[in-house]
């Protein structure tokens, strides 16, 4: 594809970046890179296949729409997933996902550089393993290698994604993005309401399994980000960076970590943790957020801290029992054509825990009963 440079202007607000305001530029190669980044996980979707049937022309058209200020998000697909619990998912079209990646590739690194090191999820190099290992190191530090009593406070936000206040996010984004065209694009993505034009892919009975207070369709226009888009994950981290900064610099909590909306604080004094909990409860309304009281836990760390699918106990880190049970169930039920990929994926997941031999042996036994071979290290199965 020939190299091209896009130059566009924009007005303030959430409309498409327009040709009438300050200049911002991106190359056609950057748009192509955004496409490649997007297709890594979405190439087998129908939307991706349709886009790739006339790939170069579709990229050129998207480039020109962005340049001219005529880009508008397309129709989302709404469906329900049931595991680990029923949730609405709003999947943007592949074309829109390319735009999300273009935006993230341009502004993501500079914004994420302002995050604390203990902000995890949807940040390169900071996935579940990073979070689990980092929390384990913090527990060892706080407890002096499990030699002194230490307590943990674990909490998460109530109805997180559907309760995010986009008015707050709008105010947060404006000082972070200094190029008007890119700011306008970010605000357009933020304020796009997928409910206005969507294709429903799940039967009503599945939607009825999602509690009303967890449905985007039940929220006012200024609340909620659609689960399922890169932009929502990125915006969620920006939204909760305010909480991270408050905990680290106002509360001066030394041992703190957050993964999406789940966070953990450690201290030798449960009274101090309770005091911090009160201050966090007082701070969150400034974001339009609140804690889920049913999931707020304060107890000794040596009882085990369940975090990002791992359970951290003295001198060992294991995989959550529910995750192991789900792995065994899925491998036992997987179609023969999918068995290799499913089983090896779970071997990789279980292998992230420091103490995983027993769980991997149980998985190997399921595979042996299905006539598969497993290597001696219990890390891989074969056809």
C-alpha positions as a Python dict, from the first residue, in 0.01 Angstrom:
ca = {
    (1, 'X'): (0, 0, 0),
    (2, 'X'): (139, 337, -96),
    (3, 'X'): (237, 575, 182),
    (4, 'X'): (-10, 854, 251),
    (5, 'X'): (-30, 1125, 515),
    (6, 'X'): (-365, 1229, 658),
    (7, 'X'): (-424, 1582, 780),
    (8, 'X'): (-748, 1676, 950),
    (9, 'X'): (-909, 1953, 1156),
    (10, 'X'): (-1174, 1929, 1424),
    (11, 'X'): (-1424, 2120, 1632),
    (12, 'X'): (-1476, 2063, 2002),
    (13, 'X'): (-1739, 1818, 2124),
    (14, 'X'): (-1812, 1459, 2033),
    (15, 'X'): (-1871, 1491, 1659),
    (16, 'X'): (-1631, 1348, 1403),
    (17, 'X'): (-1298, 1529, 1368),
    (18, 'X'): (-1361, 1787, 1101),
    (19, 'X'): (-1148, 1961, 841),
    (20, 'X'): (-1216, 2300, 1000),
    (21, 'X'): (-996, 2309, 1309),
    (22, 'X'): (-638, 2258, 1426),
    (23, 'X'): (-426, 2025, 1218),
    (24, 'X'): (-329, 1676, 1331),
    (25, 'X'): (-165, 1415, 1114),
    (26, 'X'): (-132, 1040, 1086),
    (27, 'X'): (17, 833, 809),
    (28, 'X'): (-168, 574, 609),
    (29, 'X'): (90, 326, 738),
    (30, 'X'): (-29, 401, 1092),
    (31, 'X'): (-383, 315, 988),
    (32, 'X'): (-256, -9, 835),
    (33, 'X'): (-71, -88, 1160),
    (34, 'X'): (-392, -25, 1353),
    (35, 'X'): (-562, -278, 1124),
    (36, 'X'): (-291, -539, 1192),
    (37, 'X'): (-316, -477, 1567),
    (38, 'X'): (-692, -515, 1549),
    (39, 'X'): (-697, -837, 1351),
    (40, 'X'): (-472, -1025, 1595),
    (41, 'X'): (-771, -1117, 1808),
    (42, 'X'): (-1065, -1047, 1576),
    (43, 'X'): (-965, -1193, 1240),
    (44, 'X'): (-1214, -1480, 1246),
    (45, 'X'): (-1520, -1262, 1306),
    (46, 'X'): (-1769, -1203, 1025),
    (47, 'X'): (-1710, -828, 1049),
    (48, 'X'): (-1336, -877, 1001),
    (49, 'X'): (-1386, -1109, 704),
    (50, 'X'): (-1614, -859, 532),
    (51, 'X'): (-1361, -581, 589),
    (52, 'X'): (-1078, -794, 450),
    (53, 'X'): (-1265, -891, 132),
    (54, 'X'): (-1168, -550, -8),
    (55, 'X'): (-904, -459, 243),
    (56, 'X'): (-711, -184, 68),
    (57, 'X'): (-1021, 0, -53),
    (58, 'X'): (-1183, -23, 291),
    (59, 'X'): (-871, 120, 455),
    (60, 'X'): (-853, 398, 196),
    (61, 'X'): (-1220, 482, 251),
    (62, 'X'): (-1171, 486, 627),
    (63, 'X'): (-862, 703, 588),
    (64, 'X'): (-1055, 950, 373),
    (65, 'X'): (-1353, 958, 613),
    (66, 'X'): (-1123, 1037, 902),
    (67, 'X'): (-944, 1301, 696),
    (68, 'X'): (-1265, 1466, 578),
    (69, 'X'): (-1435, 1458, 918),
    (70, 'X'): (-1712, 1233, 789),
    (71, 'X'): (-1624, 923, 994),
    (72, 'X'): (-1915, 793, 1200),
    (73, 'X'): (-1920, 475, 1413),
    (74, 'X'): (-2119, 191, 1265),
    (75, 'X'): (-2370, -58, 1402),
    (76, 'X'): (-2267, -250, 1714),
    (77, 'X'): (-2354, -611, 1786),
    (78, 'X'): (-2510, -678, 2125),
    (79, 'X'): (-2506, -1025, 2278),
    (80, 'X'): (-2485, -1194, 2618),
    (81, 'X'): (-2205, -1408, 2757),
    (82, 'X'): (-2290, -1639, 3047),
    (83, 'X'): (-1947, -1728, 3190),
    (84, 'X'): (-1826, -1649, 3444),
    (85, 'X'): (-2160, -1468, 3486),
    (86, 'X'): (-2422, -1320, 3249),
    (87, 'X'): (-2310, -991, 3094),
    (88, 'X'): (-2407, -774, 2800),
    (89, 'X'): (-2133, -732, 2539),
    (90, 'X'): (-2141, -454, 2281),
    (91, 'X'): (-1903, -537, 1998),
    (92, 'X'): (-1810, -254, 1764),
    (93, 'X'): (-1771, -328, 1393),
    (94, 'X'): (-1424, -424, 1276),
    (95, 'X'): (-1393, -87, 1100),
    (96, 'X'): (-1459, 96, 1426),
    (97, 'X'): (-1217, -129, 1611),
    (98, 'X'): (-945, -23, 1367),
    (99, 'X'): (-1020, 338, 1464),
    (100, 'X'): (-999, 246, 1833),
    (101, 'X'): (-653, 96, 1774),
    (102, 'X'): (-544, 399, 1571),
    (103, 'X'): (-647, 625, 1859),
    (104, 'X'): (-486, 404, 2124),
    (105, 'X'): (-162, 369, 1927),
    (106, 'X'): (-131, 748, 1909),
    (107, 'X'): (-227, 855, 2261),
    (108, 'X'): (-202, 539, 2471),
    (109, 'X'): (167, 526, 2559),
    (110, 'X'): (193, 889, 2670),
    (111, 'X'): (-117, 863, 2891),
    (112, 'X'): (-20, 527, 3038),
    (113, 'X'): (320, 674, 3130),
    (114, 'X'): (132, 885, 3387),
    (115, 'X'): (-17, 574, 3555),
    (116, 'X'): (132, 419, 3865),
    (117, 'X'): (317, 89, 3823),
    (118, 'X'): (43, -85, 4020),
    (119, 'X'): (-229, -7, 3764),
    (120, 'X'): (-282, -331, 3570),
    (121, 'X'): (-503, -473, 3294),
    (122, 'X'): (-509, -374, 2925),
    (123, 'X'): (-162, -220, 2952),
    (124, 'X'): (124, -387, 2762),
    (125, 'X'): (316, -614, 2997),
    (126, 'X'): (69, -572, 3284),
    (127, 'X'): (-171, -863, 3256),
    (128, 'X'): (-294, -1107, 3518),
    (129, 'X'): (46, -1271, 3571),
    (130, 'X'): (211, -932, 3627),
    (131, 'X'): (-61, -840, 3876),
    (132, 'X'): (-44, -1171, 4064),
    (133, 'X'): (335, -1168, 4091),
    (134, 'X'): (340, -803, 4193),
    (135, 'X'): (82, -859, 4467),
    (136, 'X'): (273, -1164, 4589),
    (137, 'X'): (589, -952, 4616),
    (138, 'X'): (397, -684, 4805),
    (139, 'X'): (261, -939, 5053),
    (140, 'X'): (610, -1073, 5117),
    (141, 'X'): (736, -719, 5170),
    (142, 'X'): (451, -614, 5398),
    (143, 'X'): (471, -931, 5607),
    (144, 'X'): (852, -954, 5605),
    (145, 'X'): (834, -1287, 5424),
    (146, 'X'): (525, -1402, 5613),
    (147, 'X'): (695, -1354, 5949),
    (148, 'X'): (465, -1080, 6084),
    (149, 'X'): (84, -1060, 6078),
    (150, 'X'): (-46, -863, 5781),
    (151, 'X'): (-401, -782, 5676),
    (152, 'X'): (-550, -710, 5336),
    (153, 'X'): (-843, -502, 5218),
    (154, 'X'): (-991, -617, 4887),
    (155, 'X'): (-1270, -428, 4714),
    (156, 'X'): (-1424, -354, 4377),
    (157, 'X'): (-1660, -99, 4231),
    (158, 'X'): (-2031, -160, 4199),
    (159, 'X'): (-2154, -228, 3842),
    (160, 'X'): (-1829, -83, 3713),
    (161, 'X'): (-1851, -45, 3335),
    (162, 'X'): (-2220, 47, 3319),
    (163, 'X'): (-2177, 301, 3602),
    (164, 'X'): (-1879, 493, 3457),
    (165, 'X'): (-1973, 859, 3426),
    (166, 'X'): (-1874, 979, 3078),
    (167, 'X'): (-1897, 1341, 3192),
    (168, 'X'): (-1613, 1272, 3436),
    (169, 'X'): (-1413, 1093, 3167),
    (170, 'X'): (-1467, 1383, 2929),
    (171, 'X'): (-1314, 1619, 3186),
    (172, 'X'): (-1026, 1377, 3246),
    (173, 'X'): (-943, 1335, 2876),
    (174, 'X'): (-928, 1702, 2780),
    (175, 'X'): (-604, 1793, 2963),
    (176, 'X'): (-440, 1463, 2861),
    (177, 'X'): (-474, 1498, 2482),
    (178, 'X'): (-310, 1815, 2355),
    (179, 'X'): (-379, 1772, 1980),
    (180, 'X'): (-732, 1894, 1903),
    (181, 'X'): (-799, 1648, 1621),
    (182, 'X'): (-709, 1349, 1839),
    (183, 'X'): (-905, 1488, 2134),
    (184, 'X'): (-1210, 1525, 1914),
    (185, 'X'): (-1174, 1167, 1792),
    (186, 'X'): (-1136, 1041, 2150),
    (187, 'X'): (-1451, 1228, 2256),
    (188, 'X'): (-1642, 1098, 1956),
    (189, 'X'): (-1553, 741, 2054),
    (190, 'X'): (-1634, 812, 2420),
    (191, 'X'): (-1976, 966, 2358),
    (192, 'X'): (-2091, 726, 2086),
    (193, 'X'): (-2400, 544, 2214),
    (194, 'X'): (-2409, 190, 2069),
    (195, 'X'): (-2772, 152, 2176),
    (196, 'X'): (-2881, 394, 1905),
    (197, 'X'): (-2795, 145, 1630),
    (198, 'X'): (-2728, -215, 1720),
    (199, 'X'): (-2792, -570, 1608),
    (200, 'X'): (-2910, -803, 1884),
    (201, 'X'): (-2758, -1151, 1860),
    (202, 'X'): (-2885, -1323, 2176),
    (203, 'X'): (-3240, -1436, 2261),
    (204, 'X'): (-3443, -1238, 2512),
    (205, 'X'): (-3416, -1515, 2773),
    (206, 'X'): (-3039, -1461, 2790),
    (207, 'X'): (-3078, -1085, 2830),
    (208, 'X'): (-3324, -1152, 3112),
    (209, 'X'): (-3043, -1332, 3297),
    (210, 'X'): (-2845, -1007, 3316),
    (211, 'X'): (-2957, -805, 3622),
    (212, 'X'): (-3123, -480, 3522),
    (213, 'X'): (-2868, -267, 3711),
    (214, 'X'): (-2588, -430, 3509),
    (215, 'X'): (-2740, -357, 3167),
    (216, 'X'): (-2619, -67, 2959),
    (217, 'X'): (-2967, -39, 2810),
    (218, 'X'): (-3101, 59, 3153),
    (219, 'X'): (-2859, 350, 3205),
    (220, 'X'): (-2900, 719, 3114),
    (221, 'X'): (-2697, 842, 2819),
    (222, 'X'): (-2413, 984, 3028),
    (223, 'X'): (-2345, 657, 3210),
    (224, 'X'): (-2173, 342, 3097),
    (225, 'X'): (-1906, 216, 2860),
    (226, 'X'): (-1976, -81, 2634),
    (227, 'X'): (-1800, -398, 2747),
    (228, 'X'): (-1604, -550, 2460),
    (229, 'X'): (-1406, -262, 2305),
    (230, 'X'): (-1040, -165, 2343),
    (231, 'X'): (-1148, 197, 2386),
    (232, 'X'): (-1362, 107, 2689),
    (233, 'X'): (-1076, -75, 2858),
    (234, 'X'): (-840, 215, 2794),
    (235, 'X'): (-1090, 477, 2911),
    (236, 'X'): (-1160, 271, 3225),
    (237, 'X'): (-793, 289, 3322),
    (238, 'X'): (-793, 667, 3273),
    (239, 'X'): (-1109, 692, 3484),
    (240, 'X'): (-960, 498, 3776),
    (241, 'X'): (-617, 659, 3755),
    (242, 'X'): (-771, 925, 3980),
    (243, 'X'): (-834, 657, 4244),
    (244, 'X'): (-478, 524, 4208),
    (245, 'X'): (-329, 869, 4254),
    (246, 'X'): (-553, 934, 4556),
    (247, 'X'): (-452, 609, 4727),
    (248, 'X'): (-80, 647, 4657),
    (249, 'X'): (-34, 1021, 4713),
    (250, 'X'): (-316, 1126, 4945),
    (251, 'X'): (-354, 815, 5159),
    (252, 'X'): (15, 732, 5109),
    (253, 'X'): (-61, 361, 5101),
    (254, 'X'): (263, 177, 5029),
    (255, 'X'): (117, -159, 4931),
    (256, 'X'): (-166, -115, 4679),
    (257, 'X'): (-251, -272, 4344),
    (258, 'X'): (-547, -248, 4105),
    (259, 'X'): (-664, -470, 3818),
    (260, 'X'): (-956, -305, 3632),
    (261, 'X'): (-1192, -226, 3922),
    (262, 'X'): (-1056, -482, 4171),
    (263, 'X'): (-798, -348, 4412),
    (264, 'X'): (-605, -462, 4719),
    (265, 'X'): (-435, -272, 5001),
    (266, 'X'): (-204, -428, 5261),
    (267, 'X'): (-111, -312, 5609),
    (268, 'X'): (-16, -461, 5945),
    (269, 'X'): (-305, -271, 6106),
    (270, 'X'): (-667, -360, 6024),
    (271, 'X'): (-766, -28, 6184),
    (272, 'X'): (-556, 157, 5926),
    (273, 'X'): (-719, -39, 5645),
    (274, 'X'): (-1063, 48, 5780),
    (275, 'X'): (-966, 414, 5796),
    (276, 'X'): (-849, 402, 5434),
    (277, 'X'): (-1171, 228, 5337),
    (278, 'X'): (-1370, 517, 5483),
    (279, 'X'): (-1160, 771, 5294),
    (280, 'X'): (-1196, 580, 4967),
    (281, 'X'): (-1572, 565, 5018),
    (282, 'X'): (-1571, 942, 5065),
    (283, 'X'): (-1355, 998, 4755),
    (284, 'X'): (-1537, 780, 4502),
    (285, 'X'): (-1851, 997, 4464),
    (286, 'X'): (-1627, 1259, 4300),
    (287, 'X'): (-1599, 1007, 4015),
    (288, 'X'): (-1964, 909, 4032),
    (289, 'X'): (-1857, 566, 4160),
    (290, 'X'): (-1909, 356, 4472),
    (291, 'X'): (-1779, 32, 4619),
    (292, 'X'): (-1970, -296, 4611),
    (293, 'X'): (-2017, -365, 4985),
    (294, 'X'): (-2084, -734, 4922),
    (295, 'X'): (-1735, -776, 4778),
    (296, 'X'): (-1540, -572, 5032),
    (297, 'X'): (-1315, -803, 5237),
    (298, 'X'): (-1077, -731, 5524),
    (299, 'X'): (-897, -1027, 5677),
    (300, 'X'): (-550, -1170, 5753),
    (301, 'X'): (-337, -1219, 5443),
    (302, 'X'): (-229, -1569, 5545),
    (303, 'X'): (-585, -1692, 5488),
    (304, 'X'): (-523, -1638, 5117),
    (305, 'X'): (-581, -1345, 4883),
    (306, 'X'): (-794, -1429, 4581),
    (307, 'X'): (-686, -1190, 4303),
    (308, 'X'): (-687, -1208, 3920),
    (309, 'X'): (-756, -1582, 3923),
    (310, 'X'): (-472, -1661, 4166),
    (311, 'X'): (-478, -1733, 4538),
    (312, 'X'): (-175, -1602, 4727),
    (313, 'X'): (-96, -1790, 5048),
    (314, 'X'): (221, -1824, 5258),
    (315, 'X'): (503, -1940, 5029),
    (316, 'X'): (280, -2041, 4740),
    (317, 'X'): (55, -1903, 4468),
    (318, 'X'): (-212, -2133, 4328),
    (319, 'X'): (-487, -2107, 4067),
    (320, 'X'): (-836, -2024, 4191),
    (321, 'X'): (-1036, -2348, 4243),
    (322, 'X'): (-1324, -2219, 4030),
    (323, 'X'): (-1082, -2161, 3740),
    (324, 'X'): (-939, -2514, 3771),
    (325, 'X'): (-1288, -2663, 3781),
    (326, 'X'): (-1385, -2467, 3469),
    (327, 'X'): (-1067, -2581, 3292),
    (328, 'X'): (-1144, -2947, 3361),
    (329, 'X'): (-1506, -2904, 3249),
    (330, 'X'): (-1418, -2728, 2925),
    (331, 'X'): (-1144, -2973, 2830),
    (332, 'X'): (-1374, -3269, 2901),
    (333, 'X'): (-1647, -3118, 2681),
    (334, 'X'): (-1439, -2959, 2404),
    (335, 'X'): (-1502, -3084, 2048),
    (336, 'X'): (-1216, -3293, 1912),
    (337, 'X'): (-1115, -3022, 1662),
    (338, 'X'): (-1082, -2763, 1940),
    (339, 'X'): (-935, -2986, 2210),
    (340, 'X'): (-568, -2917, 2136),
    (341, 'X'): (-602, -2540, 2149),
    (342, 'X'): (-830, -2540, 2455),
    (343, 'X'): (-616, -2782, 2655),
    (344, 'X'): (-284, -2614, 2579),
    (345, 'X'): (-433, -2276, 2661),
    (346, 'X'): (-531, -2406, 3005),
    (347, 'X'): (-191, -2571, 3055),
    (348, 'X'): (-40, -2228, 2996),
    (349, 'X'): (-284, -2061, 3234),
    (350, 'X'): (-234, -2314, 3514),
    (351, 'X'): (143, -2303, 3463),
    (352, 'X'): (146, -1935, 3565),
    (353, 'X'): (92, -2032, 3930),
    (354, 'X'): (401, -2116, 4133),
    (355, 'X'): (231, -2430, 4269),
    (356, 'X'): (35, -2586, 3985),
    (357, 'X'): (155, -2948, 3951),
    (358, 'X'): (-156, -3103, 4108),
    (359, 'X'): (-390, -2898, 3888),
    (360, 'X'): (-193, -2976, 3572),
    (361, 'X'): (-195, -3346, 3664),
    (362, 'X'): (-575, -3338, 3694),
    (363, 'X'): (-595, -3174, 3352),
    (364, 'X'): (-358, -3436, 3208),
    (365, 'X'): (-580, -3716, 3341),
    (366, 'X'): (-882, -3569, 3160),
    (367, 'X'): (-681, -3561, 2837),
    (368, 'X'): (-551, -3916, 2882),
    (369, 'X'): (-909, -4038, 2922),
    (370, 'X'): (-986, -3868, 2591),
    (371, 'X'): (-701, -4058, 2424),
    (372, 'X'): (-452, -3769, 2409),
    (373, 'X'): (-83, -3775, 2495),
    (374, 'X'): (68, -3532, 2745),
    (375, 'X'): (437, -3452, 2785),
    (376, 'X'): (622, -3552, 3101),
    (377, 'X'): (638, -3197, 3233),
    (378, 'X'): (255, -3173, 3216),
    (379, 'X'): (272, -2854, 3012),
    (380, 'X'): (145, -2961, 2670),
    (381, 'X'): (-78, -3210, 2492),
    (382, 'X'): (-46, -3342, 2139),
    (383, 'X'): (-269, -3465, 1861),
}
